[in-house]
Amino acid sequence: MSAQFMPQFMQYLLSGLTVGAIYALVALGFSIIFNASHVINFAQGEFVMIGGMATVSLSAAEVPLGLAIPLAVAAVVLVGLALEKFAVEPARGASVITLIIITIGASIFLRGLATLVWDKQLHVLKAFSGDAPIAVAGATLLPQSLWVFGITLAIVLALSWFFGRTLLGKAMLATSHNRLAAQLVGINVRHVLLLSYGMSAALGAIAGILIAPISFTTYDVGVMLGLKGFAAAILGGLGSGVGAVVGGIVLGVAESMSAGYVSSAYKDAIALVITLAVLFFMPSGLFGKRGGERV
Amino acid sequence: MMLEVQGLASRYGRIPALKGVDIQVRQGELVALVGANGAGKTTLLRALSGVQPVSAGRVLFEGRDITAAAPDKRVRLGIVQVPEGRQVFAPLTVEDNLRLGAYLRSKSQAAQTCERVYAMFPVLKSKRREAAGMLSGGQQQMLAIGRALMAEPRLLLLDEPSMGLAPRLVEEIFACVCALKEASTTIFLVDQNARAALAVADRAYVLETGRVVLTGSGAELMENEQVKEAYLGL
């Protein structure tokens, strides 16, 4: 083992954790909508893209970052709510497959719209607090990674408080487990669905904003990030919050390690192969619901 | 008149399930609905809760037309259902299930009613931190009833509360239904166990393939030859 091993390993690990945290946020977005409606929202990646692009535009217009970020998140939440209200809700009663196709259509539409509102160029957002690298066990860590870790952690804690402690959060869980019973106790399941799109949009936007200073952002950045987030959600077990986070981290680290030790040309393939391999032995993912329950 | 159902019809796709049902429930009454499998009993209760579309007819609650009202609006008015097959929120705790039953009420109101539910079903209190899905069938039924009571129902719709339970538990559930009636809750009860349902009911309706074919007091129907033959197995 060479003396280079540890620093190199640390470097791959840190960059894997950074991108993994982003995947985790996207995966959480998938899980929230899946829980509320059993629909996989393929426009999730577009939430990520719009979040990043809107922040770039706002900060180019000299809006301070502290204001640009909440504005961009709010804009994406509006897009998410509009998607539910004007595309998903009118198809109420349609099959899940139909709804999924609607979200695919919406993602193509949003991507097209982005080329009109913005352009097809690569854009870069300034890092939140400079680019001076921090040395960690022989590896370097960008300050932006600390933002990614910190905000992801804060969001995970906030979500577990919301679903575990608040009545509204429990009502959302109840709706996902038994829609009929939820209606019968007086939960307005249409509001729950609307809320789930709003929350997922906010998570996507935050992911897109956090990653924008690290990788470039452009009109179709959501395609790959959406796909990776989806793979992470599947890997962890669709609908599981813990699964989404673990799935995201595992996928991010696996990708970074394979880019470092094998070849960066294969990093996407290797990550997806790992996902497939896990699903082959554990079809419901690492933390997914097992079939069958006591009656 | 608390509940008045007029010419109610409902269908699944092109297949009619209810073909013009008229039913009345007065304040404080315990009214039973008996009928065979597929007669439309569950469809009727779901239509009353607003979770099954209605194709014709009207539902009046205390004189107010609620035919088109959303399910949560009906819960707010006091129409609360204990659904067939219990439908507890399996992964959530007993306590959370009960709290969600009072979703439209304040925390302090919920806490008060919760104590009453625990007094009625002490076993729920001892298992309050357990996942609802881990309870036995009888306990889940108690939880389903308790969850409905958390909404302070004025009209309680009970769908097959004794289904799949051991005879001793059936007795317990029916004793609880009687206790609720004593506490002046109006109850509309659907049960395949026609004998037990008719025994506790003030009045009853017999539903056959989506139509009401007989009505009378519980005791009258118990003596009716048709009912005896078809539903009581005599």
XYZ file of C-alpha atoms in Angstrom:
529
model
C 0.000 0.000 0.000
C 1.490 3.307 -1.036
C 1.852 6.295 1.247
C -0.525 8.033 -1.083
C -3.357 5.717 -0.152
C -4.910 7.457 2.832
C -4.993 11.039 1.519
C -6.272 9.824 -1.815
C -8.932 7.693 -0.174
C -9.991 10.621 2.014
C -10.232 12.838 -1.041
C -12.513 10.414 -2.854
C -14.546 9.888 0.295
C -15.098 13.606 0.893
C -16.131 14.336 -2.666
C -18.327 11.229 -2.627
C -20.034 12.360 0.562
C -20.632 15.815 -0.907
C -22.290 14.586 -4.042
C -23.998 11.820 -2.045
C -25.652 14.392 0.202
C -27.040 16.092 -2.910
C -28.370 12.748 -4.193
C -29.929 12.206 -0.784
C -31.851 15.484 -0.992
C -33.116 14.629 -4.471
C -34.022 11.107 -3.298
C -35.976 12.535 -0.357
C -37.959 14.595 -2.843
C -38.829 11.443 -4.793
C -39.825 9.639 -1.608
C -42.155 12.350 -0.322
C -44.221 12.451 -3.510
C -44.089 8.660 -3.810
C -45.446 8.303 -0.291
C -48.276 10.725 -0.910
C -49.404 9.301 -4.226
C -47.305 6.284 -5.321
C -46.182 8.410 -8.229
C -42.543 8.778 -9.235
C -42.180 12.426 -10.135
C -39.748 12.520 -13.026
C -39.812 16.318 -12.937
C -37.847 16.145 -9.663
C -34.587 16.787 -11.557
C -36.109 19.925 -13.063
C -36.764 21.289 -9.570
C -33.016 20.876 -8.992
C -32.157 22.618 -12.256
C -34.547 25.562 -11.763
C -33.266 26.072 -8.222
C -29.663 26.353 -9.423
C -30.433 28.436 -12.525
C -32.717 30.866 -10.706
C -30.077 31.470 -8.045
C -27.446 32.068 -10.719
C -29.694 34.626 -12.434
C -30.623 36.378 -9.230
C -27.065 36.645 -8.029
C -25.989 37.860 -11.492
C -28.582 40.608 -10.972
C -26.655 41.604 -7.845
C -29.241 40.171 -5.437
C -27.297 39.115 -2.327
C -27.052 35.329 -1.926
C -28.903 35.441 1.388
C -31.947 36.762 -0.428
C -31.427 35.072 -3.809
C -31.528 31.576 -2.297
C -34.884 31.896 -0.479
C -36.347 33.612 -3.561
C -35.166 30.797 -5.834
C -36.509 28.145 -3.452
C -39.847 29.961 -3.288
C -40.000 30.138 -7.091
C -39.372 26.398 -7.394
C -42.001 25.678 -4.734
C -44.465 27.653 -6.874
C -43.446 25.564 -9.902
C -44.008 22.389 -7.859
C -47.413 23.519 -6.625
C -48.391 24.533 -10.162
C -47.298 21.124 -11.455
C -49.599 19.429 -8.946
C -52.488 21.841 -9.420
C -52.528 22.094 -13.206
C -51.029 18.807 -14.429
C -51.468 16.125 -11.752
C -54.693 17.149 -10.054
C -56.786 17.400 -13.260
C -55.850 13.763 -13.944
C -57.201 12.676 -10.556
C -58.393 9.090 -10.726
C -56.022 8.231 -13.570
C -53.651 5.299 -13.102
C -50.233 5.768 -11.523
C -48.589 5.066 -14.894
C -50.565 7.903 -16.496
C -49.490 10.249 -13.723
C -45.851 9.231 -14.126
C -46.068 9.957 -17.855
C -47.539 13.363 -17.008
C -44.488 14.116 -14.841
C -42.177 13.033 -17.679
C -44.021 15.422 -19.956
C -43.757 18.158 -17.364
C -40.001 17.620 -17.080
C -39.522 17.974 -20.843
C -41.699 21.081 -20.801
C -39.757 22.649 -17.921
C -36.429 21.901 -19.573
C -37.641 23.525 -22.788
C -38.907 26.499 -20.843
C -35.506 26.814 -19.173
C -33.756 27.150 -22.544
C -36.133 30.033 -23.330
C -35.887 31.781 -19.960
C -32.151 31.223 -19.746
C -30.040 29.590 -22.436
C -28.081 26.413 -23.133
C -24.822 27.727 -21.666
C -23.038 26.438 -18.599
C -23.382 28.731 -15.621
C -21.475 28.844 -12.392
C -22.574 30.120 -9.043
C -20.069 31.665 -6.656
C -19.360 29.471 -3.624
C -21.257 30.592 -0.515
C -18.130 31.321 1.500
C -15.095 31.380 -0.733
C -12.967 28.705 -2.387
C -10.063 28.462 0.044
C -9.637 24.689 0.568
C -9.514 23.229 4.051
C -7.015 20.430 4.720
C -8.562 17.300 6.248
C -6.317 14.281 6.910
C -4.158 15.050 3.908
C -7.108 15.694 1.622
C -8.695 18.995 0.722
C -12.245 19.997 1.405
C -14.009 22.920 -0.218
C -15.959 25.191 2.134
C -18.979 24.597 -0.113
C -18.907 20.920 0.928
C -19.358 22.025 4.525
C -22.446 23.959 3.441
C -23.719 20.835 1.678
C -23.156 18.651 4.763
C -24.591 21.191 7.189
C -27.715 22.041 5.237
C -28.419 18.414 4.348
C -28.105 17.462 7.994
C -30.397 20.318 9.038
C -32.989 19.265 6.449
C -32.871 15.620 7.518
C -33.382 16.642 11.156
C -36.196 19.020 10.212
C -37.936 16.329 8.181
C -37.666 13.718 10.918
C -39.114 16.237 13.374
C -41.903 17.071 10.926
C -42.905 13.458 10.234
C -42.289 12.184 13.743
C -43.611 15.009 15.909
C -46.169 17.168 14.114
C -49.806 16.288 13.470
C -49.555 17.442 9.853
C -46.499 15.239 9.297
C -48.257 12.254 10.818
C -51.296 12.995 8.669
C -49.036 12.820 5.602
C -47.648 9.474 6.760
C -51.157 8.224 7.519
C -52.275 9.215 4.023
C -49.406 7.304 2.486
C -50.206 4.156 4.473
C -53.984 4.203 4.137
C -55.588 6.815 1.968
C -59.161 5.680 2.649
C -58.734 5.749 6.414
C -57.022 9.135 6.163
C -60.051 10.547 4.352
C -62.358 9.010 6.947
C -60.618 10.782 9.838
C -61.002 14.084 8.007
C -57.572 14.527 6.408
C -57.923 16.416 3.138
C -55.774 14.154 0.980
C -55.725 16.684 -1.854
C -53.999 19.173 0.444
C -51.541 16.457 1.461
C -50.707 15.834 -2.188
C -50.242 19.548 -2.861
C -48.036 19.866 0.198
C -45.915 16.901 -0.895
C -45.188 18.568 -4.254
C -44.308 21.810 -2.494
C -41.932 20.046 -0.100
C -40.297 17.989 -2.850
C -39.814 21.093 -4.957
C -38.131 22.866 -2.034
C -35.798 19.892 -1.442
C -34.903 19.735 -5.138
C -34.262 23.463 -5.295
C -31.994 23.380 -2.256
C -30.021 20.484 -3.754
C -29.629 22.390 -7.018
C -28.472 25.547 -5.266
C -25.969 23.710 -3.051
C -24.373 21.847 -5.951
C -24.312 24.812 -8.377
C -20.976 26.218 -7.078
C -19.337 22.755 -7.192
C -20.394 21.498 -10.600
C -21.675 23.807 -13.307
C -25.373 24.259 -13.800
C -27.240 24.328 -17.085
C -30.728 23.701 -18.488
C -30.368 19.909 -18.536
C -28.416 19.375 -15.312
C -31.616 17.966 -13.817
C -31.634 14.925 -16.063
C -28.580 13.270 -14.531
C -29.158 14.563 -10.989
C -32.771 13.405 -11.166
C -31.713 9.979 -12.400
C -29.085 9.624 -9.659
C -31.533 10.772 -7.015
C -34.040 8.253 -8.314
C -31.417 5.479 -8.234
C -30.554 6.506 -4.660
C -34.219 6.397 -3.631
C -34.635 2.939 -5.190
C -31.396 1.725 -3.602
C -32.510 2.833 -0.152
C -36.074 1.664 -0.657
C -38.623 4.003 -2.255
C -40.638 5.856 0.338
C -38.171 5.395 3.196
C -36.606 8.587 4.521
C -33.622 6.812 6.056
C -33.296 4.801 2.856
C -33.149 7.929 0.713
C -30.320 9.386 2.801
C -28.319 6.156 3.012
C -28.984 5.393 -0.663
C -27.753 8.846 -1.664
C -24.565 8.628 0.395
C -23.775 5.069 -0.761
C -24.328 6.002 -4.380
C -22.256 9.178 -4.127
C -19.324 7.436 -2.426
C -19.460 4.462 -4.809
C -19.391 6.825 -7.741
C -16.485 8.830 -6.420
C -14.460 5.718 -5.546
C -15.019 4.172 -8.947
C -14.120 7.421 -10.660
C -10.925 7.544 -8.603
C -9.811 3.919 -8.626
C -11.294 2.632 -11.877
C -12.085 5.269 -14.430
C -14.196 8.385 -14.410
C -15.628 7.257 -17.732
C -17.390 4.432 -15.927
C -18.483 6.232 -12.764
C -22.142 6.523 -13.746
C -22.249 2.935 -14.949
C -20.617 1.529 -11.822
C -22.961 3.385 -9.500
C -25.976 2.090 -11.374
C -24.598 -1.449 -11.488
C -24.248 -1.375 -7.692
C -27.846 -0.233 -7.447
C -28.995 -3.049 -9.703
C -26.951 -5.596 -7.776
C -28.485 -4.552 -4.452
C -31.964 -4.670 -5.923
C -31.291 -8.132 -7.312
C -30.858 -9.489 -3.792
C -33.110 -7.028 -1.943
C -35.878 -6.071 -4.357
C -37.433 -3.558 -1.966
C -34.150 -1.746 -1.387
C -32.033 -1.473 1.744
C -34.753 0.028 3.958
C -37.869 -0.575 1.881
C -41.079 -2.044 3.181
C -41.080 -5.813 3.006
C -44.173 -7.380 1.479
C -46.838 -8.843 3.697
C -48.225 -7.599 6.964
C -50.166 -9.018 9.840
C -53.936 -8.852 9.430
C -84.457 13.676 11.162
C -80.706 13.354 11.565
C -79.865 11.488 8.362
C -82.076 11.235 5.356
C -80.980 9.282 2.275
C -83.206 9.814 -0.749
C -83.029 7.669 -3.883
C -79.271 7.230 -3.557
C -77.585 5.489 -6.482
C -73.944 4.641 -6.999
C -71.983 2.565 -9.467
C -68.590 1.012 -10.031
C -67.895 1.852 -13.667
C -70.992 0.596 -15.422
C -72.029 -1.803 -12.686
C -74.679 -0.350 -10.389
C -74.138 -1.033 -6.693
C -76.954 1.082 -5.237
C -80.180 1.553 -7.174
C -82.159 4.203 -5.347
C -81.835 3.658 -1.615
C -84.049 5.489 0.906
C -82.998 5.391 4.535
C -83.720 7.516 7.577
C -81.931 7.710 10.891
C -83.319 9.743 13.792
C -81.269 11.356 16.523
C -80.294 8.828 19.203
C -81.364 5.783 17.202
C -79.367 2.640 16.515
C -80.296 1.612 12.997
C -78.967 -1.599 11.471
C -78.474 -2.474 7.830
C -78.341 -6.166 7.014
C -77.832 -7.887 3.716
C -75.748 -10.478 1.913
C -72.292 -9.989 0.497
C -72.388 -7.610 -2.456
C -75.768 -6.131 -1.527
C -74.206 -2.665 -1.421
C -73.880 -2.145 2.345
C -70.280 -0.953 2.299
C -70.920 1.136 -0.834
C -73.762 2.898 0.985
C -71.603 3.693 4.013
C -68.770 4.935 1.802
C -71.193 7.155 -0.097
C -72.380 8.553 3.243
C -68.773 9.396 4.135
C -68.159 10.978 0.741
C -65.483 8.543 -0.419
C -67.700 6.811 -2.996
C -69.156 8.812 -5.884
C -72.937 9.125 -6.050
C -74.712 8.999 -9.412
C -78.192 10.011 -8.276
C -80.151 10.906 -5.174
C -79.470 13.067 -2.143
C -78.036 12.785 1.341
C -79.402 15.189 3.955
C -77.771 15.588 7.353
C -79.918 17.542 9.772
C -81.775 18.988 6.816
C -78.614 20.121 5.070
C -77.804 18.698 1.630
C -74.343 17.129 1.890
C -74.476 14.997 -1.280
C -71.496 16.811 -2.773
C -69.602 17.602 0.451
C -65.954 16.504 0.744
C -65.131 13.710 3.224
C -63.364 16.040 5.682
C -66.379 18.381 5.711
C -68.611 15.458 6.735
C -66.252 14.499 9.549
C -66.444 18.098 10.711
C -70.260 17.844 10.746
C -69.971 14.740 12.925
C -70.425 11.890 10.437
C -67.619 9.495 11.280
C -67.046 6.003 9.967
C -65.355 2.892 11.322
C -64.463 1.265 8.008
C -64.712 -2.369 7.068
C -61.509 -4.284 7.753
C -60.482 -1.782 10.467
C -58.021 0.139 8.279
C -55.780 1.261 11.123
C -52.583 3.130 10.215
C -50.479 0.007 10.698
C -46.951 1.422 11.111
C -48.049 4.294 13.370
C -48.447 3.852 17.114
C -51.798 3.307 18.785
C -51.525 6.774 20.280
C -50.827 8.381 16.894
C -53.774 6.520 15.364
C -56.020 7.960 18.055
C -54.585 11.459 17.718
C -55.186 11.354 13.976
C -58.788 10.363 14.672
C -59.126 13.824 16.202
C -57.272 15.431 13.276
C -59.819 18.233 12.959
C -59.913 18.964 16.692
C -57.566 20.816 19.007
C -54.851 19.130 21.025
C -56.651 19.681 24.339
C -59.973 18.378 23.004
C -58.155 15.352 21.627
C -56.436 14.680 24.954
C -59.774 14.745 26.795
C -61.472 12.333 24.400
C -58.398 10.130 24.412
C -58.779 9.535 28.149
C -62.377 8.446 27.570
C -61.321 6.057 24.798
C -58.621 4.572 27.055
C -61.222 4.152 29.811
C -63.449 2.305 27.366
C -60.640 0.127 25.964
C -57.946 -0.182 28.655
C -55.930 -2.526 26.435
C -55.294 0.355 24.033
C -53.749 2.381 26.826
C -51.360 -0.414 27.759
C -50.320 -0.754 24.093
C -50.316 2.930 23.244
C -46.668 3.001 22.150
C -46.958 -0.090 19.941
C -47.463 -0.050 16.177
C -51.137 -0.516 15.374
C -50.301 -3.271 12.900
C -48.934 -5.418 15.737
C -52.259 -5.545 17.601
C -54.565 -8.560 17.384
C -57.660 -8.349 15.193
C -59.935 -7.589 18.143
C -57.593 -4.905 19.461
C -57.371 -3.355 15.991
C -61.164 -3.223 15.890
C -61.186 -1.472 19.253
C -58.581 0.942 17.917
C -60.650 1.597 14.790
C -63.698 2.354 16.952
C -61.601 4.431 19.338
C -60.121 6.399 16.446
C -63.625 7.221 15.184
C -64.735 8.256 18.684
C -61.819 10.678 18.821
C -63.682 12.820 16.277
C -66.668 13.105 18.687
C -69.106 11.629 16.188
C -72.744 12.674 16.201
C -73.549 9.922 13.707
C -71.296 6.875 13.915
C -71.186 4.624 10.857
C -70.006 1.138 11.775
C -69.057 -1.176 8.911
C -68.806 -4.858 9.878
C -67.318 -4.299 13.346
C -67.547 -7.981 14.245
C -66.123 -9.409 11.040
C -63.496 -12.070 11.554
C -63.559 -11.874 15.347
C -63.866 -14.723 17.853
C -67.355 -15.051 19.421
C -66.222 -13.630 22.759
C -64.806 -10.562 21.040
C -67.971 -10.169 18.949
C -69.887 -9.981 22.225
C -67.456 -7.418 23.557
C -67.743 -5.241 20.460
C -71.548 -5.388 20.557
C -71.524 -4.519 24.254
C -69.455 -1.486 23.340
C -71.916 -0.548 20.572
C -74.727 -0.699 23.136
C -72.731 1.422 25.566
C -72.224 4.051 22.866
C -75.941 4.088 22.190
C -76.609 4.529 25.928
C -74.266 7.506 25.781
C -76.675 8.888 23.132
C -74.504 8.480 20.042
C -76.597 7.907 16.942
C -75.397 4.751 15.217
C -75.839 3.288 11.763
C -74.583 -0.292 11.920
C -73.796 -2.646 9.060
C -73.087 -6.238 9.986
C -73.234 -9.646 8.395
C -73.992 -10.993 11.825
C -77.674 -10.187 11.309
C -78.827 -11.816 14.531
C -76.600 -9.699 16.735
C -77.245 -6.545 14.718
C -81.046 -6.928 14.810
C -80.946 -7.728 18.520
C -79.419 -4.363 19.415
C -81.101 -2.243 16.714
C -84.104 0.040 17.241
C -84.888 -0.230 13.563
C -83.353 -2.019 10.621
C -83.252 -2.123 6.852
C -82.649 -5.160 4.669
C -80.611 -4.411 1.541
C -80.671 -6.726 -1.471
C -78.719 -6.038 -4.692
C -78.695 -2.300 -4.168
C -82.305 -1.845 -2.997
C -84.020 -1.706 0.377
C -86.434 -4.647 0.379
C -87.636 -4.662 3.986
C -87.715 -2.342 6.924
C -89.048 -2.455 10.451
C -88.045 -2.551 14.081
C -85.219 -4.910 14.990
C -87.634 -7.219 16.794
C -90.099 -7.268 13.863
C -87.432 -8.231 11.388
C -86.150 -10.947 13.703
C -89.638 -12.511 13.456
C -89.965 -11.998 9.713
C -90.028 -15.325 7.834
C -87.962 -14.044 4.894
C -85.301 -12.605 7.171
C -85.242 -15.736 9.306
C -84.643 -17.873 6.258
C -82.184 -15.672 4.400
C -80.128 -14.102 7.169
C -80.663 -15.897 10.423
C -80.300 -19.429 9.077
C -83.489 -20.681 10.716
